Amino acid sequence: MGGAAKTMIKRKYEDEEVDVVIVGAGAAGGVLAKELSEAGLSVVILDAGLFRDPQQDFASDELSMKNLGWQDTRIVDGSDPLTMGHNNSGRGIGGGTVHFTGVFLRFHDTDFKARTIDGVADDWPISYQDLEPYYAKIEKDIAVSGPKHFPWGNYNGPYPYPEREPLSPNAYMFINGCEKLGIRSSVAPLAILSAPFEGRPPCINRGFCNQGCMPDAKFSTLIVHIPKAKSIIVHSSQDVYAKFDEEIRQYKGTPVLATTQDFYRTDPNNNFVRGYTLHSHGPDRSSLLTEFRKLRADRYGEID
């Protein structure tokens, strides 16, 4: 091995011994690093991506910020493998929390007993009650904003910070549509500030949550936990598009500001078990155009 190569593999702290090595500084790794270091343990984090500065490295541009997601092709294992989307995971310190929409929902107690209740998958070895204090802690630690009353699940509010105002145009359209159909809806709990917190400003509805949030109004472990540190459920995400007579301007505001979980639990009248959450999701323009290019004309439906 040449001298240059030997120099390259030298590390400043290579002779030091630490208590914990964490691989990946995302949603879990970032929180774990903060908690363990505050408990007095020495911690090292290994991550494949960059340590970005939001004010210097983020941009209000969808195409240039695609690198926040893991762009390599990844396939889910199993008898019927699926190709995961490029934004399912993040690449860099903060992981997927850097470019997620900020929706901050809790699991329901039924999610932990899918085998017992619905006869599918497996029951978790823990319950909702086991996780409840940790849900409460993280919501307080990052000042989750949400409604005074959230009508689904085990926790119905209030959240540490009040709900975001004003809502986005697509959120108002979603709420109005739910009301006409007799479906309950609510402002979504968000890991996005509605008031100042720990030196971070409230959201000003720039609409670039998926591009990293330059003002730091949206939570990520990159800006919250990492600085303080010095069983799988697969959820699909399908979009429904419609044409309206009036302009909605769905790109204004944060991507998700209204939601419903009226279809979350198993309904015996359906020919499937479990359910789903519906969001008013305003996609960025580049991804919307990409999806339209993929769709064939015979896949469109009409809504009266």
PDB file of C-alpha atoms in Angstrom:
ATOM      1  CA  MET A   1       0.000   0.000   0.000  1.00  0.00           C
ATOM      2  CA  GLY A   2       1.383   3.389  -1.012  1.00  0.00           C
ATOM      3  CA  GLY A   3       2.029   6.226   1.409  1.00  0.00           C
ATOM      4  CA  ALA A   4      -0.904   8.286   0.123  1.00  0.00           C
ATOM      5  CA  ALA A   5      -3.329   5.387   0.670  1.00  0.00           C
ATOM      6  CA  LYS A   6      -2.018   4.837   4.191  1.00  0.00           C
ATOM      7  CA  THR A   7      -2.576   8.516   4.947  1.00  0.00           C
ATOM      8  CA  MET A   8      -6.143   8.391   3.602  1.00  0.00           C
ATOM      9  CA  ILE A   9      -7.257   5.632   5.941  1.00  0.00           C
ATOM     10  CA  LYS A  10      -5.830   7.296   9.051  1.00  0.00           C
ATOM     11  CA  ARG A  11      -8.486   8.623  11.400  1.00  0.00           C
ATOM     12  CA  LYS A  12      -8.042  11.335  14.016  1.00  0.00           C
ATOM     13  CA  TYR A  13      -9.696   9.291  16.766  1.00  0.00           C
ATOM     14  CA  GLU A  14      -8.909   5.790  15.520  1.00  0.00           C
ATOM     15  CA  ASP A  15      -7.162   4.768  18.761  1.00  0.00           C
ATOM     16  CA  GLU A  16     -10.049   5.870  20.988  1.00  0.00           C
ATOM     17  CA  GLU A  17     -12.585   3.406  22.355  1.00  0.00           C
ATOM     18  CA  VAL A  18     -16.271   4.415  22.558  1.00  0.00           C
ATOM     19  CA  ASP A  19     -19.309   2.950  24.254  1.00  0.00           C
ATOM     20  CA  VAL A  20     -21.701   2.913  21.297  1.00  0.00           C
ATOM     21  CA  VAL A  21     -21.449   2.990  17.489  1.00  0.00           C
ATOM     22  CA  ILE A  22     -24.678   3.921  15.658  1.00  0.00           C
ATOM     23  CA  VAL A  23     -24.991   3.209  11.935  1.00  0.00           C
ATOM     24  CA  GLY A  24     -27.267   5.784  10.327  1.00  0.00           C
ATOM     25  CA  ALA A  25     -28.136   9.231  11.710  1.00  0.00           C
ATOM     26  CA  GLY A  26     -31.782   9.294  10.705  1.00  0.00           C
ATOM     27  CA  ALA A  27     -35.011   9.397  12.698  1.00  0.00           C
ATOM     28  CA  ALA A  28     -33.943   6.648  15.103  1.00  0.00           C
ATOM     29  CA  GLY A  29     -30.168   7.036  15.054  1.00  0.00           C
ATOM     30  CA  GLY A  30     -30.271  10.764  15.687  1.00  0.00           C
ATOM     31  CA  VAL A  31     -32.593  10.465  18.688  1.00  0.00           C
ATOM     32  CA  LEU A  32     -30.624   7.531  20.093  1.00  0.00           C
ATOM     33  CA  ALA A  33     -27.332   9.432  19.809  1.00  0.00           C
ATOM     34  CA  LYS A  34     -28.767  12.383  21.716  1.00  0.00           C
ATOM     35  CA  GLU A  35     -30.284  10.279  24.506  1.00  0.00           C
ATOM     36  CA  LEU A  36     -27.191   8.098  24.991  1.00  0.00           C
ATOM     37  CA  SER A  37     -24.747  11.003  24.968  1.00  0.00           C
ATOM     38  CA  GLU A  38     -26.855  12.903  27.514  1.00  0.00           C
ATOM     39  CA  ALA A  39     -26.776   9.752  29.668  1.00  0.00           C
ATOM     40  CA  GLY A  40     -22.977  10.011  29.746  1.00  0.00           C
ATOM     41  CA  LEU A  41     -22.004   7.473  27.075  1.00  0.00           C
ATOM     42  CA  SER A  42     -19.496   8.200  24.320  1.00  0.00           C
ATOM     43  CA  VAL A  43     -21.140   7.785  20.927  1.00  0.00           C
ATOM     44  CA  VAL A  44     -19.943   7.611  17.323  1.00  0.00           C
ATOM     45  CA  ILE A  45     -22.363   7.806  14.372  1.00  0.00           C
ATOM     46  CA  LEU A  46     -21.537   6.412  10.944  1.00  0.00           C
ATOM     47  CA  ASP A  47     -23.595   7.713   8.022  1.00  0.00           C
ATOM     48  CA  ALA A  48     -23.224   7.381   4.255  1.00  0.00           C
ATOM     49  CA  GLY A  49     -24.372  10.909   3.460  1.00  0.00           C
ATOM     50  CA  LEU A  50     -23.512  14.542   4.008  1.00  0.00           C
ATOM     51  CA  PHE A  51     -23.716  16.694   7.118  1.00  0.00           C
ATOM     52  CA  ARG A  52     -25.701  19.528   5.545  1.00  0.00           C
ATOM     53  CA  ASP A  53     -26.179  23.109   6.671  1.00  0.00           C
ATOM     54  CA  PRO A  54     -29.842  24.031   6.023  1.00  0.00           C
ATOM     55  CA  GLN A  55     -29.075  27.662   5.231  1.00  0.00           C
ATOM     56  CA  GLN A  56     -26.195  26.826   2.895  1.00  0.00           C
ATOM     57  CA  ASP A  57     -27.062  23.436   1.391  1.00  0.00           C
ATOM     58  CA  PHE A  58     -30.852  23.496   0.985  1.00  0.00           C
ATOM     59  CA  ALA A  59     -32.593  25.193  -1.946  1.00  0.00           C
ATOM     60  CA  SER A  60     -36.185  26.092  -2.787  1.00  0.00           C
ATOM     61  CA  ASP A  61     -35.985  23.904  -5.860  1.00  0.00           C
ATOM     62  CA  GLU A  62     -37.451  20.416  -6.267  1.00  0.00           C
ATOM     63  CA  LEU A  63     -34.985  19.078  -8.814  1.00  0.00           C
ATOM     64  CA  SER A  64     -31.783  20.214  -7.125  1.00  0.00           C
ATOM     65  CA  MET A  65     -32.860  18.734  -3.778  1.00  0.00           C
ATOM     66  CA  LYS A  66     -33.689  15.234  -5.036  1.00  0.00           C
ATOM     67  CA  ASN A  67     -30.325  14.205  -3.566  1.00  0.00           C
ATOM     68  CA  LEU A  68     -31.872  14.339  -0.084  1.00  0.00           C
ATOM     69  CA  GLY A  69     -33.455  10.963  -0.880  1.00  0.00           C
ATOM     70  CA  TRP A  70     -31.680   7.658  -1.358  1.00  0.00           C
ATOM     71  CA  GLN A  71     -31.434   7.553  -5.161  1.00  0.00           C
ATOM     72  CA  ASP A  72     -30.001   4.031  -5.524  1.00  0.00           C
ATOM     73  CA  THR A  73     -32.469   1.324  -6.577  1.00  0.00           C
ATOM     74  CA  ARG A  74     -33.675  -0.735  -3.618  1.00  0.00           C
ATOM     75  CA  ILE A  75     -35.997  -3.743  -3.695  1.00  0.00           C
ATOM     76  CA  VAL A  76     -38.052  -5.060  -0.789  1.00  0.00           C
ATOM     77  CA  ASP A  77     -37.391  -8.742  -0.134  1.00  0.00           C
ATOM     78  CA  GLY A  78     -40.075 -11.428  -0.211  1.00  0.00           C
ATOM     79  CA  SER A  79     -42.059 -13.583  -2.600  1.00  0.00           C
ATOM     80  CA  ASP A  80     -43.522 -10.492  -4.294  1.00  0.00           C
ATOM     81  CA  PRO A  81     -40.739  -7.882  -4.047  1.00  0.00           C
ATOM     82  CA  LEU A  82     -41.450  -4.209  -4.596  1.00  0.00           C
ATOM     83  CA  THR A  83     -39.173  -1.446  -5.801  1.00  0.00           C
ATOM     84  CA  MET A  84     -39.009   1.288  -3.191  1.00  0.00           C
ATOM     85  CA  GLY A  85     -39.309   4.918  -4.191  1.00  0.00           C
ATOM     86  CA  HIS A  86     -36.237   7.111  -4.258  1.00  0.00           C
ATOM     87  CA  ASN A  87     -37.538   9.228  -1.390  1.00  0.00           C
ATOM     88  CA  ASN A  88     -38.485   6.376   0.975  1.00  0.00           C
ATOM     89  CA  SER A  89     -35.233   6.932   2.850  1.00  0.00           C
ATOM     90  CA  GLY A  90     -32.958   9.885   3.245  1.00  0.00           C
ATOM     91  CA  ARG A  91     -29.257  10.051   2.498  1.00  0.00           C
ATOM     92  CA  GLY A  92     -27.305  12.154   4.944  1.00  0.00           C
ATOM     93  CA  ILE A  93     -27.417  13.275   8.559  1.00  0.00           C
ATOM     94  CA  GLY A  94     -31.066  13.480   9.565  1.00  0.00           C
ATOM     95  CA  GLY A  95     -32.089  10.753   7.116  1.00  0.00           C
ATOM     96  CA  GLY A  96     -35.708  10.843   5.996  1.00  0.00           C
ATOM     97  CA  THR A  97     -36.626  13.472   8.603  1.00  0.00           C
ATOM     98  CA  VAL A  98     -34.877  16.051   6.422  1.00  0.00           C
ATOM     99  CA  HIS A  99     -37.283  15.656   3.502  1.00  0.00           C
ATOM    100  CA  PHE A 100     -40.451  14.137   4.999  1.00  0.00           C
ATOM    101  CA  THR A 101     -43.699  16.112   4.945  1.00  0.00           C
ATOM    102  CA  GLY A 102     -43.760  16.527   8.720  1.00  0.00           C
ATOM    103  CA  VAL A 103     -46.941  14.498   9.381  1.00  0.00           C
ATOM    104  CA  PHE A 104     -46.609  13.131  12.920  1.00  0.00           C
ATOM    105  CA  LEU A 105     -49.265  10.480  13.593  1.00  0.00           C
ATOM    106  CA  ARG A 106     -49.244   7.890  16.358  1.00  0.00           C
ATOM    107  CA  PHE A 107     -49.964   4.207  15.776  1.00  0.00           C
ATOM    108  CA  HIS A 108     -53.308   2.961  17.102  1.00  0.00           C
ATOM    109  CA  ASP A 109     -53.525   0.171  19.673  1.00  0.00           C
ATOM    110  CA  THR A 110     -55.000  -2.081  16.959  1.00  0.00           C
ATOM    111  CA  ASP A 111     -51.819  -1.743  14.878  1.00  0.00           C
ATOM    112  CA  PHE A 112     -49.945  -3.809  17.436  1.00  0.00           C
ATOM    113  CA  LYS A 113     -52.408  -6.735  17.274  1.00  0.00           C
ATOM    114  CA  ALA A 114     -53.009  -7.234  13.567  1.00  0.00           C
ATOM    115  CA  ARG A 115     -52.875 -11.042  13.898  1.00  0.00           C
ATOM    116  CA  THR A 116     -55.270 -11.188  16.861  1.00  0.00           C
ATOM    117  CA  ILE A 117     -57.767  -8.672  15.494  1.00  0.00           C
ATOM    118  CA  ASP A 118     -57.520  -9.004  11.721  1.00  0.00           C
ATOM    119  CA  GLY A 119     -55.831 -12.366  11.143  1.00  0.00           C
ATOM    120  CA  VAL A 120     -52.943 -10.917   9.134  1.00  0.00           C
ATOM    121  CA  ALA A 121     -49.226 -10.339   9.730  1.00  0.00           C
ATOM    122  CA  ASP A 122     -48.055 -10.799  13.337  1.00  0.00           C
ATOM    123  CA  ASP A 123     -48.788  -9.188  16.681  1.00  0.00           C
ATOM    124  CA  TRP A 124     -46.078  -6.920  18.012  1.00  0.00           C
ATOM    125  CA  PRO A 125     -44.267  -8.039  21.178  1.00  0.00           C
ATOM    126  CA  ILE A 126     -45.058  -4.609  22.669  1.00  0.00           C
ATOM    127  CA  SER A 127     -48.263  -2.610  22.954  1.00  0.00           C
ATOM    128  CA  TYR A 128     -49.379   0.955  22.340  1.00  0.00           C
ATOM    129  CA  GLN A 129     -49.284   1.511  26.101  1.00  0.00           C
ATOM    130  CA  ASP A 130     -45.578   0.601  26.114  1.00  0.00           C
ATOM    131  CA  LEU A 131     -44.824   3.318  23.561  1.00  0.00           C
ATOM    132  CA  GLU A 132     -47.260   5.972  24.780  1.00  0.00           C
ATOM    133  CA  PRO A 133     -44.838   7.804  27.117  1.00  0.00           C
ATOM    134  CA  TYR A 134     -42.264   7.960  24.310  1.00  0.00           C
ATOM    135  CA  TYR A 135     -44.819   9.359  21.897  1.00  0.00           C
ATOM    136  CA  ALA A 136     -45.605  12.055  24.475  1.00  0.00           C
ATOM    137  CA  LYS A 137     -41.906  12.796  25.037  1.00  0.00           C
ATOM    138  CA  ILE A 138     -40.938  13.205  21.390  1.00  0.00           C
ATOM    139  CA  GLU A 139     -44.018  15.341  20.663  1.00  0.00           C
ATOM    140  CA  LYS A 140     -43.011  17.656  23.517  1.00  0.00           C
ATOM    141  CA  ASP A 141     -39.305  17.620  22.617  1.00  0.00           C
ATOM    142  CA  ILE A 142     -39.953  18.834  19.071  1.00  0.00           C
ATOM    143  CA  ALA A 143     -43.127  20.889  19.767  1.00  0.00           C
ATOM    144  CA  VAL A 144     -45.559  19.053  17.492  1.00  0.00           C
ATOM    145  CA  SER A 145     -48.400  21.303  16.373  1.00  0.00           C
ATOM    146  CA  GLY A 146     -51.893  19.890  16.115  1.00  0.00           C
ATOM    147  CA  PRO A 147     -55.612  20.280  16.757  1.00  0.00           C
ATOM    148  CA  LYS A 148     -57.180  20.571  20.192  1.00  0.00           C
ATOM    149  CA  HIS A 149     -59.103  17.385  19.410  1.00  0.00           C
ATOM    150  CA  PHE A 150     -57.930  14.642  17.045  1.00  0.00           C
ATOM    151  CA  PRO A 151     -60.862  12.223  16.598  1.00  0.00           C
ATOM    152  CA  TRP A 152     -59.018   8.953  15.889  1.00  0.00           C
ATOM    153  CA  GLY A 153     -56.808   6.575  17.820  1.00  0.00           C
ATOM    154  CA  ASN A 154     -55.842   6.461  21.485  1.00  0.00           C
ATOM    155  CA  TYR A 155     -54.572  10.019  21.817  1.00  0.00           C
ATOM    156  CA  ASN A 156     -56.979  12.790  20.945  1.00  0.00           C
ATOM    157  CA  GLY A 157     -54.931  15.840  21.916  1.00  0.00           C
ATOM    158  CA  PRO A 158     -54.222  18.527  22.733  1.00  0.00           C
ATOM    159  CA  TYR A 159     -50.769  18.748  21.174  1.00  0.00           C
ATOM    160  CA  PRO A 160     -47.884  20.795  22.601  1.00  0.00           C
ATOM    161  CA  TYR A 161     -48.345  23.590  20.063  1.00  0.00           C
ATOM    162  CA  PRO A 162     -51.595  24.784  18.436  1.00  0.00           C
ATOM    163  CA  GLU A 163     -52.519  23.836  14.902  1.00  0.00           C
ATOM    164  CA  ARG A 164     -51.047  25.675  11.961  1.00  0.00           C
ATOM    165  CA  GLU A 165     -52.922  28.680  10.571  1.00  0.00           C
ATOM    166  CA  PRO A 166     -53.817  29.513   7.908  1.00  0.00           C
ATOM    167  CA  LEU A 167     -54.250  26.173   6.192  1.00  0.00           C
ATOM    168  CA  SER A 168     -53.216  25.572   2.605  1.00  0.00           C
ATOM    169  CA  PRO A 169     -55.725  25.809  -0.284  1.00  0.00           C
ATOM    170  CA  ASN A 170     -55.623  22.047  -0.879  1.00  0.00           C
ATOM    171  CA  ALA A 171     -56.303  21.451   2.836  1.00  0.00           C
ATOM    172  CA  TYR A 172     -59.431  23.621   2.725  1.00  0.00           C
ATOM    173  CA  MET A 173     -60.560  21.790  -0.429  1.00  0.00           C
ATOM    174  CA  PHE A 174     -59.984  18.441   1.313  1.00  0.00           C
ATOM    175  CA  ILE A 175     -61.935  19.499   4.425  1.00  0.00           C
ATOM    176  CA  ASN A 176     -64.837  20.826   2.352  1.00  0.00           C
ATOM    177  CA  GLY A 177     -64.963  17.614   0.328  1.00  0.00           C
ATOM    178  CA  CYS A 178     -64.967  15.452   3.464  1.00  0.00           C
ATOM    179  CA  GLU A 179     -67.769  17.522   4.951  1.00  0.00           C
ATOM    180  CA  LYS A 180     -69.945  17.071   1.858  1.00  0.00           C
ATOM    181  CA  LEU A 181     -69.359  13.297   1.943  1.00  0.00           C
ATOM    182  CA  GLY A 182     -70.021  12.994   5.670  1.00  0.00           C
ATOM    183  CA  ILE A 183     -66.398  12.055   6.440  1.00  0.00           C
ATOM    184  CA  ARG A 184     -64.684  13.426   9.513  1.00  0.00           C
ATOM    185  CA  SER A 185     -61.494  15.367   8.898  1.00  0.00           C
ATOM    186  CA  SER A 186     -58.961  17.216  10.977  1.00  0.00           C
ATOM    187  CA  VAL A 187     -55.914  19.382  10.755  1.00  0.00           C
ATOM    188  CA  ALA A 188     -52.968  16.983  10.713  1.00  0.00           C
ATOM    189  CA  PRO A 189     -50.511  16.795  13.628  1.00  0.00           C
ATOM    190  CA  LEU A 190     -47.263  18.153  12.227  1.00  0.00           C
ATOM    191  CA  ALA A 191     -43.639  18.257  13.299  1.00  0.00           C
ATOM    192  CA  ILE A 192     -43.676  21.826  12.003  1.00  0.00           C
ATOM    193  CA  LEU A 193     -43.686  24.799  14.331  1.00  0.00           C
ATOM    194  CA  SER A 194     -46.743  27.023  14.642  1.00  0.00           C
ATOM    195  CA  ALA A 195     -44.864  29.331  17.042  1.00  0.00           C
ATOM    196  CA  PRO A 196     -41.189  29.976  17.895  1.00  0.00           C
ATOM    197  CA  PHE A 197     -39.399  27.167  19.742  1.00  0.00           C
ATOM    198  CA  GLU A 198     -35.774  26.852  20.899  1.00  0.00           C
ATOM    199  CA  GLY A 199     -34.600  29.598  18.568  1.00  0.00           C
ATOM    200  CA  ARG A 200     -36.413  28.177  15.552  1.00  0.00           C
ATOM    201  CA  PRO A 201     -39.087  30.239  13.758  1.00  0.00           C
ATOM    202  CA  PRO A 202     -42.667  29.185  12.985  1.00  0.00           C
ATOM    203  CA  CYS A 203     -43.598  28.034   9.494  1.00  0.00           C
ATOM    204  CA  ILE A 204     -44.350  30.742   6.952  1.00  0.00           C
ATOM    205  CA  ASN A 205     -45.913  28.407   4.338  1.00  0.00           C
ATOM    206  CA  ARG A 206     -43.039  28.463   1.861  1.00  0.00           C
ATOM    207  CA  GLY A 207     -44.115  25.022   0.640  1.00  0.00           C
ATOM    208  CA  PHE A 208     -40.667  23.380   0.367  1.00  0.00           C
ATOM    209  CA  CYS A 209     -40.902  20.886   3.255  1.00  0.00           C
ATOM    210  CA  ASN A 210     -39.672  18.061   1.027  1.00  0.00           C
ATOM    211  CA  GLN A 211     -36.628  20.081   0.051  1.00  0.00           C
ATOM    212  CA  GLY A 212     -35.208  20.367   3.572  1.00  0.00           C
ATOM    213  CA  CYS A 213     -36.850  23.503   5.073  1.00  0.00           C
ATOM    214  CA  MET A 214     -34.243  26.251   4.990  1.00  0.00           C
ATOM    215  CA  PRO A 215     -35.810  28.291   7.859  1.00  0.00           C
ATOM    216  CA  ASP A 216     -35.688  25.246  10.229  1.00  0.00           C
ATOM    217  CA  ALA A 217     -39.402  25.439  11.056  1.00  0.00           C
ATOM    218  CA  LYS A 218     -39.791  21.728  10.293  1.00  0.00           C
ATOM    219  CA  PHE A 219     -38.257  19.178  12.637  1.00  0.00           C
ATOM    220  CA  SER A 220     -35.399  16.923  11.603  1.00  0.00           C
ATOM    221  CA  THR A 221     -32.841  15.117  13.714  1.00  0.00           C
ATOM    222  CA  LEU A 222     -30.254  17.068  11.694  1.00  0.00           C
ATOM    223  CA  ILE A 223     -31.229  20.317  13.430  1.00  0.00           C
ATOM    224  CA  VAL A 224     -32.759  19.068  16.713  1.00  0.00           C
ATOM    225  CA  HIS A 225     -31.153  15.898  18.076  1.00  0.00           C
ATOM    226  CA  ILE A 226     -27.760  15.643  16.403  1.00  0.00           C
ATOM    227  CA  PRO A 227     -26.644  19.091  17.629  1.00  0.00           C
ATOM    228  CA  LYS A 228     -27.704  18.155  21.154  1.00  0.00           C
ATOM    229  CA  ALA A 229     -25.860  14.885  20.958  1.00  0.00           C
ATOM    230  CA  LYS A 230     -22.473  15.907  20.149  1.00  0.00           C
ATOM    231  CA  SER A 231     -40.660  -5.240  13.488  1.00  0.00           C
ATOM    232  CA  ILE A 232     -41.515  -3.227  10.186  1.00  0.00           C
ATOM    233  CA  ILE A 233     -44.894  -2.080   8.876  1.00  0.00           C
ATOM    234  CA  VAL A 234     -44.799  -1.055   5.214  1.00  0.00           C
ATOM    235  CA  HIS A 235     -47.171   1.765   4.309  1.00  0.00           C
ATOM    236  CA  SER A 236     -48.046   2.427   0.695  1.00  0.00           C
ATOM    237  CA  SER A 237     -48.511   5.955  -0.543  1.00  0.00           C
ATOM    238  CA  GLN A 238     -50.904   6.358  -3.447  1.00  0.00           C
ATOM    239  CA  ASP A 239     -52.070   9.616  -4.988  1.00  0.00           C
ATOM    240  CA  VAL A 240     -55.485  10.465  -6.408  1.00  0.00           C
ATOM    241  CA  TYR A 241     -55.666  13.320  -8.885  1.00  0.00           C
ATOM    242  CA  ALA A 242     -58.700  15.335  -9.917  1.00  0.00           C
ATOM    243  CA  LYS A 243     -59.537  18.294 -12.126  1.00  0.00           C
ATOM    244  CA  PHE A 244     -61.348  21.241 -10.531  1.00  0.00           C
ATOM    245  CA  ASP A 245     -63.129  24.182 -12.087  1.00  0.00           C
ATOM    246  CA  GLU A 246     -61.234  26.699  -9.975  1.00  0.00           C
ATOM    247  CA  GLU A 247     -57.523  27.051  -9.266  1.00  0.00           C
ATOM    248  CA  ILE A 248     -56.448  25.300  -6.043  1.00  0.00           C
ATOM    249  CA  ARG A 249     -52.773  26.361  -5.906  1.00  0.00           C
ATOM    250  CA  GLN A 250     -51.886  23.173  -4.041  1.00  0.00           C
ATOM    251  CA  TYR A 251     -48.187  24.034  -4.019  1.00  0.00           C
ATOM    252  CA  LYS A 252     -48.803  26.807  -1.481  1.00  0.00           C
ATOM    253  CA  GLY A 253     -48.164  25.898   2.151  1.00  0.00           C
ATOM    254  CA  THR A 254     -46.832  22.713   3.708  1.00  0.00           C
ATOM    255  CA  PRO A 255     -47.612  19.505   1.763  1.00  0.00           C
ATOM    256  CA  VAL A 256     -50.095  18.053   4.275  1.00  0.00           C
ATOM    257  CA  LEU A 257     -52.331  20.219   6.445  1.00  0.00           C
ATOM    258  CA  ALA A 258     -55.568  18.195   6.627  1.00  0.00           C
ATOM    259  CA  THR A 259     -56.201  14.502   7.158  1.00  0.00           C
ATOM    260  CA  THR A 260     -58.811  11.851   7.920  1.00  0.00           C
ATOM    261  CA  GLN A 261     -58.525   8.449   9.578  1.00  0.00           C
ATOM    262  CA  ASP A 262     -62.186   7.505   9.189  1.00  0.00           C
ATOM    263  CA  PHE A 263     -61.018   4.530   7.099  1.00  0.00           C
ATOM    264  CA  TYR A 264     -58.075   3.540   9.324  1.00  0.00           C
ATOM    265  CA  ARG A 265     -59.478   0.467  11.098  1.00  0.00           C
ATOM    266  CA  THR A 266     -60.801  -2.761   9.641  1.00  0.00           C
ATOM    267  CA  ASP A 267     -64.348  -2.473   8.282  1.00  0.00           C
ATOM    268  CA  PRO A 268     -66.240  -5.800   8.060  1.00  0.00           C
ATOM    269  CA  ASN A 269     -68.113  -4.450   5.038  1.00  0.00           C
ATOM    270  CA  ASN A 270     -64.879  -4.271   3.019  1.00  0.00           C
ATOM    271  CA  ASN A 271     -63.212  -7.165   1.216  1.00  0.00           C
ATOM    272  CA  PHE A 272     -59.877  -6.352   2.876  1.00  0.00           C
ATOM    273  CA  VAL A 273     -58.567  -5.874   6.388  1.00  0.00           C
ATOM    274  CA  ARG A 274     -56.844  -2.900   7.970  1.00  0.00           C
ATOM    275  CA  GLY A 275     -57.205   0.543   6.450  1.00  0.00           C
ATOM    276  CA  TYR A 276     -55.511   3.777   5.577  1.00  0.00           C
ATOM    277  CA  THR A 277     -55.106   7.481   6.260  1.00  0.00           C
ATOM    278  CA  LEU A 278     -56.107  10.047   3.639  1.00  0.00           C
ATOM    279  CA  HIS A 279     -54.191  13.324   3.405  1.00  0.00           C
ATOM    280  CA  SER A 280     -54.680  16.516   1.477  1.00  0.00           C
ATOM    281  CA  HIS A 281     -51.314  16.265  -0.213  1.00  0.00           C
ATOM    282  CA  GLY A 282     -50.004  19.046  -2.390  1.00  0.00           C
ATOM    283  CA  PRO A 283     -47.193  17.416  -4.436  1.00  0.00           C
ATOM    284  CA  ASP A 284     -44.307  19.441  -5.748  1.00  0.00           C
ATOM    285  CA  ARG A 285     -44.644  20.351  -9.372  1.00  0.00           C
ATOM    286  CA  SER A 286     -41.756  18.254 -10.704  1.00  0.00           C
ATOM    287  CA  SER A 287     -43.074  15.037  -9.124  1.00  0.00           C
ATOM    288  CA  LEU A 288     -46.599  15.805 -10.341  1.00  0.00           C
ATOM    289  CA  LEU A 289     -45.410  16.153 -13.924  1.00  0.00           C
ATOM    290  CA  THR A 290     -43.376  12.961 -13.606  1.00  0.00           C
ATOM    291  CA  GLU A 291     -46.434  11.022 -12.450  1.00  0.00           C
ATOM    292  CA  PHE A 292     -48.575  12.405 -15.257  1.00  0.00           C
ATOM    293  CA  ARG A 293     -46.013  11.191 -17.775  1.00  0.00           C
ATOM    294  CA  LYS A 294     -46.244   7.691 -16.292  1.00  0.00           C
ATOM    295  CA  LEU A 295     -50.032   7.502 -16.387  1.00  0.00           C
ATOM    296  CA  ARG A 296     -51.833   6.115 -19.394  1.00  0.00           C
ATOM    297  CA  ALA A 297     -55.082   7.659 -20.576  1.00  0.00           C
ATOM    298  CA  ASP A 298     -57.143   4.550 -19.768  1.00  0.00           C
ATOM    299  CA  ARG A 299     -56.157   4.783 -16.099  1.00  0.00           C
ATOM    300  CA  TYR A 300     -58.040   8.028 -15.513  1.00  0.00           C
ATOM    301  CA  GLY A 301     -61.438   8.035 -13.899  1.00  0.00           C
ATOM    302  CA  GLU A 302     -64.114  10.658 -13.663  1.00  0.00           C
ATOM    303  CA  ILE A 303     -65.672  12.102 -10.523  1.00  0.00           C
ATOM    304  CA  ASP A 304     -69.119  13.646 -10.740  1.00  0.00           C
TER     305      ASP A 304
END
